[in-house]
Amino acid sequence: NCRVLLNRNRWEFQNLNYEVNRIGNNINQIARNYNLNLYHPDDVKDLKRLLEEVHDLFLDMRRKLRR
């Protein structure tokens, strides 16, 4: 049924939006702590690598949603 599919997709998009907002909040907290020099230099390297991974995942997700 088309209506069931639309409702399921709407729920999935709402859930995705919620998760993206949570990730954004976490990134803002990381940026604030970074600007306060609260991280060890080794941790900064790890954070940059992980943020690049998140960025790549978002780009991949955007490509898939555009199909």
PDB file of N, CA and C in Angstrom:
ATOM      1  N   ASN A   1       0.847  -1.188   0.000  1.00  0.00           N
ATOM      2  CA  ASN A   1       0.000   0.000   0.000  1.00  0.00           C
ATOM      3  C   ASN A   1       0.884   1.239   0.000  1.00  0.00           C
ATOM      4  N   CYS A   2       0.579   2.158  -0.860  1.00  0.00           N
ATOM      5  CA  CYS A   2       1.362   3.390  -1.010  1.00  0.00           C
ATOM      6  C   CYS A   2       1.315   4.234   0.265  1.00  0.00           C
ATOM      7  N   ARG A   3       0.154   4.294   0.899  1.00  0.00           N
ATOM      8  CA  ARG A   3       0.010   5.101   2.119  1.00  0.00           C
ATOM      9  C   ARG A   3       0.910   4.567   3.236  1.00  0.00           C
ATOM     10  N   VAL A   4       1.002   3.262   3.381  1.00  0.00           N
ATOM     11  CA  VAL A   4       1.860   2.655   4.408  1.00  0.00           C
ATOM     12  C   VAL A   4       3.315   2.999   4.127  1.00  0.00           C
ATOM     13  N   LEU A   5       3.705   2.930   2.869  1.00  0.00           N
ATOM     14  CA  LEU A   5       5.080   3.252   2.480  1.00  0.00           C
ATOM     15  C   LEU A   5       5.398   4.713   2.784  1.00  0.00           C
ATOM     16  N   LEU A   6       4.475   5.610   2.466  1.00  0.00           N
ATOM     17  CA  LEU A   6       4.697   7.031   2.749  1.00  0.00           C
ATOM     18  C   LEU A   6       4.821   7.292   4.244  1.00  0.00           C
ATOM     19  N   ASN A   7       3.977   6.658   5.045  1.00  0.00           N
ATOM     20  CA  ASN A   7       4.056   6.829   6.497  1.00  0.00           C
ATOM     21  C   ASN A   7       5.371   6.280   7.042  1.00  0.00           C
ATOM     22  N   ARG A   8       5.791   5.142   6.525  1.00  0.00           N
ATOM     23  CA  ARG A   8       7.060   4.561   6.963  1.00  0.00           C
ATOM     24  C   ARG A   8       8.216   5.478   6.591  1.00  0.00           C
ATOM     25  N   ASN A   9       8.214   5.993   5.368  1.00  0.00           N
ATOM     26  CA  ASN A   9       9.279   6.900   4.937  1.00  0.00           C
ATOM     27  C   ASN A   9       9.277   8.177   5.768  1.00  0.00           C
ATOM     28  N   ARG A  10       8.099   8.694   6.089  1.00  0.00           N
ATOM     29  CA  ARG A  10       8.019   9.906   6.903  1.00  0.00           C
ATOM     30  C   ARG A  10       8.636   9.655   8.278  1.00  0.00           C
ATOM     31  N   TRP A  11       8.312   8.507   8.881  1.00  0.00           N
ATOM     32  CA  TRP A  11       8.874   8.168  10.191  1.00  0.00           C
ATOM     33  C   TRP A  11      10.394   8.041  10.087  1.00  0.00           C
ATOM     34  N   GLU A  12      10.884   7.403   9.037  1.00  0.00           N
ATOM     35  CA  GLU A  12      12.327   7.236   8.855  1.00  0.00           C
ATOM     36  C   GLU A  12      13.021   8.586   8.701  1.00  0.00           C
ATOM     37  N   PHE A  13      12.419   9.501   7.948  1.00  0.00           N
ATOM     38  CA  PHE A  13      13.008  10.828   7.773  1.00  0.00           C
ATOM     39  C   PHE A  13      12.972  11.622   9.082  1.00  0.00           C
ATOM     40  N   GLN A  14      11.887  11.492   9.835  1.00  0.00           N
ATOM     41  CA  GLN A  14      11.823  12.181  11.130  1.00  0.00           C
ATOM     42  C   GLN A  14      12.892  11.646  12.068  1.00  0.00           C
ATOM     43  N   ASN A  15      13.075  10.343  12.083  1.00  0.00           N
ATOM     44  CA  ASN A  15      14.099   9.730  12.920  1.00  0.00           C
ATOM     45  C   ASN A  15      15.488  10.160  12.461  1.00  0.00           C
ATOM     46  N   LEU A  16      15.701  10.187  11.161  1.00  0.00           N
ATOM     47  CA  LEU A  16      16.985  10.625  10.612  1.00  0.00           C
ATOM     48  C   LEU A  16      17.256  12.079  10.987  1.00  0.00           C
ATOM     49  N   ASN A  17      16.258  12.933  10.878  1.00  0.00           N
ATOM     50  CA  ASN A  17      16.403  14.344  11.236  1.00  0.00           C
ATOM     51  C   ASN A  17      16.771  14.486  12.715  1.00  0.00           C
ATOM     52  N   TYR A  18      16.131  13.716  13.570  1.00  0.00           N
ATOM     53  CA  TYR A  18      16.425  13.741  15.001  1.00  0.00           C
ATOM     54  C   TYR A  18      17.886  13.360  15.259  1.00  0.00           C
ATOM     55  N   GLU A  19      18.329  12.297  14.617  1.00  0.00           N
ATOM     56  CA  GLU A  19      19.705  11.829  14.811  1.00  0.00           C
ATOM     57  C   GLU A  19      20.720  12.834  14.271  1.00  0.00           C
ATOM     58  N   VAL A  20      20.432  13.435  13.128  1.00  0.00           N
ATOM     59  CA  VAL A  20      21.335  14.440  12.562  1.00  0.00           C
ATOM     60  C   VAL A  20      21.450  15.638  13.503  1.00  0.00           C
ATOM     61  N   ASN A  21      20.332  16.056  14.088  1.00  0.00           N
ATOM     62  CA  ASN A  21      20.374  17.155  15.048  1.00  0.00           C
ATOM     63  C   ASN A  21      21.209  16.804  16.268  1.00  0.00           C
ATOM     64  N   ARG A  22      21.105  15.575  16.737  1.00  0.00           N
ATOM     65  CA  ARG A  22      21.919  15.149  17.887  1.00  0.00           C
ATOM     66  C   ARG A  22      23.404  15.168  17.537  1.00  0.00           C
ATOM     67  N   ILE A  23      23.724  14.706  16.338  1.00  0.00           N
ATOM     68  CA  ILE A  23      25.125  14.726  15.886  1.00  0.00           C
ATOM     69  C   ILE A  23      25.621  16.160  15.811  1.00  0.00           C
ATOM     70  N   GLY A  24      24.790  17.059  15.283  1.00  0.00           N
ATOM     71  CA  GLY A  24      25.165  18.471  15.216  1.00  0.00           C
ATOM     72  C   GLY A  24      25.432  19.057  16.590  1.00  0.00           C
ATOM     73  N   ASN A  25      24.593  18.719  17.565  1.00  0.00           N
ATOM     74  CA  ASN A  25      24.810  19.199  18.930  1.00  0.00           C
ATOM     75  C   ASN A  25      26.134  18.684  19.486  1.00  0.00           C
ATOM     76  N   ASN A  26      26.426  17.423  19.234  1.00  0.00           N
ATOM     77  CA  ASN A  26      27.689  16.851  19.715  1.00  0.00           C
ATOM     78  C   ASN A  26      28.888  17.531  19.057  1.00  0.00           C
ATOM     79  N   ILE A  27      28.776  17.796  17.766  1.00  0.00           N
ATOM     80  CA  ILE A  27      29.874  18.468  17.067  1.00  0.00           C
ATOM     81  C   ILE A  27      30.081  19.875  17.636  1.00  0.00           C
ATOM     82  N   ASN A  28      28.991  20.566  17.945  1.00  0.00           N
ATOM     83  CA  ASN A  28      29.113  21.894  18.552  1.00  0.00           C
ATOM     84  C   ASN A  28      29.814  21.822  19.909  1.00  0.00           C
ATOM     85  N   GLN A  29      29.505  20.812  20.705  1.00  0.00           N
ATOM     86  CA  GLN A  29      30.170  20.654  22.002  1.00  0.00           C
ATOM     87  C   GLN A  29      31.657  20.366  21.817  1.00  0.00           C
ATOM     88  N   ILE A  30      31.974  19.533  20.835  1.00  0.00           N
ATOM     89  CA  ILE A  30      33.382  19.231  20.547  1.00  0.00           C
ATOM     90  C   ILE A  30      34.105  20.504  20.116  1.00  0.00           C
ATOM     91  N   ALA A  31      33.476  21.289  19.251  1.00  0.00           N
ATOM     92  CA  ALA A  31      34.108  22.534  18.778  1.00  0.00           C
ATOM     93  C   ALA A  31      34.331  23.501  19.934  1.00  0.00           C
ATOM     94  N   ARG A  32      33.361  23.619  20.817  1.00  0.00           N
ATOM     95  CA  ARG A  32      33.502  24.517  21.962  1.00  0.00           C
ATOM     96  C   ARG A  32      34.665  24.061  22.853  1.00  0.00           C
ATOM     97  N   ASN A  33      34.735  22.776  23.135  1.00  0.00           N
ATOM     98  CA  ASN A  33      35.826  22.259  23.964  1.00  0.00           C
ATOM     99  C   ASN A  33      37.175  22.389  23.271  1.00  0.00           C
ATOM    100  N   TYR A  34      37.187  22.214  21.955  1.00  0.00           N
ATOM    101  CA  TYR A  34      38.424  22.389  21.195  1.00  0.00           C
ATOM    102  C   TYR A  34      38.906  23.834  21.304  1.00  0.00           C
ATOM    103  N   ASN A  35      37.983  24.780  21.154  1.00  0.00           N
ATOM    104  CA  ASN A  35      38.347  26.193  21.243  1.00  0.00           C
ATOM    105  C   ASN A  35      38.827  26.581  22.636  1.00  0.00           C
ATOM    106  N   LEU A  36      38.443  25.816  23.646  1.00  0.00           N
ATOM    107  CA  LEU A  36      38.905  26.061  25.021  1.00  0.00           C
ATOM    108  C   LEU A  36      40.195  25.298  25.327  1.00  0.00           C
ATOM    109  N   ASN A  37      40.758  24.657  24.286  1.00  0.00           N
ATOM    110  CA  ASN A  37      41.999  23.870  24.431  1.00  0.00           C
ATOM    111  C   ASN A  37      41.877  22.776  25.488  1.00  0.00           C
ATOM    112  N   LEU A  38      40.744  22.090  25.499  1.00  0.00           N
ATOM    113  CA  LEU A  38      40.505  21.041  26.491  1.00  0.00           C
ATOM    114  C   LEU A  38      40.958  19.657  26.018  1.00  0.00           C
ATOM    115  N   TYR A  39      41.429  19.573  24.787  1.00  0.00           N
ATOM    116  CA  TYR A  39      41.809  18.273  24.243  1.00  0.00           C
ATOM    117  C   TYR A  39      43.319  18.147  24.126  1.00  0.00           C
ATOM    118  N   HIS A  40      43.792  16.942  24.371  1.00  0.00           N
ATOM    119  CA  HIS A  40      45.203  16.606  24.154  1.00  0.00           C
ATOM    120  C   HIS A  40      45.431  16.559  22.640  1.00  0.00           C
ATOM    121  N   PRO A  41      46.634  16.950  22.178  1.00  0.00           N
ATOM    122  CA  PRO A  41      46.895  16.947  20.718  1.00  0.00           C
ATOM    123  C   PRO A  41      46.596  15.604  20.041  1.00  0.00           C
ATOM    124  N   ASP A  42      46.868  14.489  20.709  1.00  0.00           N
ATOM    125  CA  ASP A  42      46.548  13.186  20.117  1.00  0.00           C
ATOM    126  C   ASP A  42      45.040  13.014  19.944  1.00  0.00           C
ATOM    127  N   ASP A  43      44.275  13.534  20.902  1.00  0.00           N
ATOM    128  CA  ASP A  43      42.819  13.456  20.798  1.00  0.00           C
ATOM    129  C   ASP A  43      42.307  14.302  19.638  1.00  0.00           C
ATOM    130  N   VAL A  44      42.959  15.431  19.396  1.00  0.00           N
ATOM    131  CA  VAL A  44      42.550  16.304  18.290  1.00  0.00           C
ATOM    132  C   VAL A  44      42.710  15.568  16.962  1.00  0.00           C
ATOM    133  N   LYS A  45      43.796  14.826  16.809  1.00  0.00           N
ATOM    134  CA  LYS A  45      43.993  14.050  15.576  1.00  0.00           C
ATOM    135  C   LYS A  45      42.864  13.043  15.387  1.00  0.00           C
ATOM    136  N   ASP A  46      42.515  12.345  16.474  1.00  0.00           N
ATOM    137  CA  ASP A  46      41.429  11.372  16.398  1.00  0.00           C
ATOM    138  C   ASP A  46      40.094  12.051  16.080  1.00  0.00           C
ATOM    139  N   LEU A  47      39.840  13.187  16.719  1.00  0.00           N
ATOM    140  CA  LEU A  47      38.592  13.909  16.470  1.00  0.00           C
ATOM    141  C   LEU A  47      38.487  14.349  15.016  1.00  0.00           C
ATOM    142  N   LYS A  48      39.567  14.868  14.467  1.00  0.00           N
ATOM    143  CA  LYS A  48      39.552  15.298  13.062  1.00  0.00           C
ATOM    144  C   LYS A  48      39.273  14.125  12.139  1.00  0.00           C
ATOM    145  N   ARG A  49      39.886  12.984  12.421  1.00  0.00           N
ATOM    146  CA  ARG A  49      39.657  11.793  11.594  1.00  0.00           C
ATOM    147  C   ARG A  49      38.198  11.357  11.684  1.00  0.00           C
ATOM    148  N   LEU A  50      37.658  11.346  12.900  1.00  0.00           N
ATOM    149  CA  LEU A  50      36.269  10.923  13.079  1.00  0.00           C
ATOM    150  C   LEU A  50      35.286  11.906  12.434  1.00  0.00           C
ATOM    151  N   LEU A  51      35.579  13.193  12.523  1.00  0.00           N
ATOM    152  CA  LEU A  51      34.711  14.178  11.874  1.00  0.00           C
ATOM    153  C   LEU A  51      34.739  14.038  10.358  1.00  0.00           C
ATOM    154  N   GLU A  52      35.893  13.683   9.808  1.00  0.00           N
ATOM    155  CA  GLU A  52      35.970  13.429   8.367  1.00  0.00           C
ATOM    156  C   GLU A  52      35.114  12.223   7.993  1.00  0.00           C
ATOM    157  N   GLU A  53      35.104  11.196   8.847  1.00  0.00           N
ATOM    158  CA  GLU A  53      34.266  10.023   8.589  1.00  0.00           C
ATOM    159  C   GLU A  53      32.788  10.403   8.617  1.00  0.00           C
ATOM    160  N   VAL A  54      32.388  11.217   9.602  1.00  0.00           N
ATOM    161  CA  VAL A  54      30.996  11.663   9.681  1.00  0.00           C
ATOM    162  C   VAL A  54      30.641  12.464   8.436  1.00  0.00           C
ATOM    163  N   HIS A  55      31.525  13.334   8.022  1.00  0.00           N
ATOM    164  CA  HIS A  55      31.286  14.137   6.813  1.00  0.00           C
ATOM    165  C   HIS A  55      31.087  13.234   5.597  1.00  0.00           C
ATOM    166  N   ASP A  56      31.942  12.233   5.459  1.00  0.00           N
ATOM    167  CA  ASP A  56      31.819  11.310   4.325  1.00  0.00           C
ATOM    168  C   ASP A  56      30.495  10.545   4.371  1.00  0.00           C
ATOM    169  N   LEU A  57      30.059  10.150   5.573  1.00  0.00           N
ATOM    170  CA  LEU A  57      28.780   9.448   5.710  1.00  0.00           C
ATOM    171  C   LEU A  57      27.611  10.344   5.304  1.00  0.00           C
ATOM    172  N   PHE A  58      27.676  11.625   5.682  1.00  0.00           N
ATOM    173  CA  PHE A  58      26.617  12.551   5.296  1.00  0.00           C
ATOM    174  C   PHE A  58      26.586  12.747   3.790  1.00  0.00           C
ATOM    175  N   LEU A  59      27.755  12.852   3.169  1.00  0.00           N
ATOM    176  CA  LEU A  59      27.780  12.994   1.713  1.00  0.00           C
ATOM    177  C   LEU A  59      27.191  11.768   1.038  1.00  0.00           C
ATOM    178  N   ASP A  60      27.522  10.590   1.543  1.00  0.00           N
ATOM    179  CA  ASP A  60      26.989   9.355   0.989  1.00  0.00           C
ATOM    180  C   ASP A  60      25.477   9.298   1.161  1.00  0.00           C
ATOM    181  N   MET A  61      24.994   9.679   2.341  1.00  0.00           N
ATOM    182  CA  MET A  61      23.566   9.673   2.606  1.00  0.00           C
ATOM    183  C   MET A  61      22.846  10.649   1.669  1.00  0.00           C
ATOM    184  N   ARG A  62      23.422  11.831   1.463  1.00  0.00           N
ATOM    185  CA  ARG A  62      22.805  12.815   0.579  1.00  0.00           C
ATOM    186  C   ARG A  62      22.710  12.294  -0.846  1.00  0.00           C
ATOM    187  N   ARG A  63      23.792  11.614  -1.295  1.00  0.00           N
ATOM    188  CA  ARG A  63      23.768  11.035  -2.651  1.00  0.00           C
ATOM    189  C   ARG A  63      22.650  10.014  -2.787  1.00  0.00           C
ATOM    190  N   LYS A  64      22.494   9.175  -1.758  1.00  0.00           N
ATOM    191  CA  LYS A  64      21.459   8.133  -1.812  1.00  0.00           C
ATOM    192  C   LYS A  64      20.059   8.730  -1.780  1.00  0.00           C
ATOM    193  N   LEU A  65      19.863   9.797  -1.026  1.00  0.00           N
ATOM    194  CA  LEU A  65      18.546  10.416  -0.941  1.00  0.00           C
ATOM    195  C   LEU A  65      18.145  11.112  -2.232  1.00  0.00           C
ATOM    196  N   ARG A  66      19.104  11.516  -3.012  1.00  0.00           N
ATOM    197  CA  ARG A  66      18.822  12.224  -4.269  1.00  0.00           C
ATOM    198  C   ARG A  66      18.425  11.270  -5.390  1.00  0.00           C
ATOM    199  N   ARG A  67      18.609   9.994  -5.203  1.00  0.00           N
ATOM    200  CA  ARG A  67      18.276   9.018  -6.262  1.00  0.00           C
ATOM    201  C   ARG A  67      16.804   8.904  -6.485  1.00  0.00           C
TER     202      ARG A  67
END
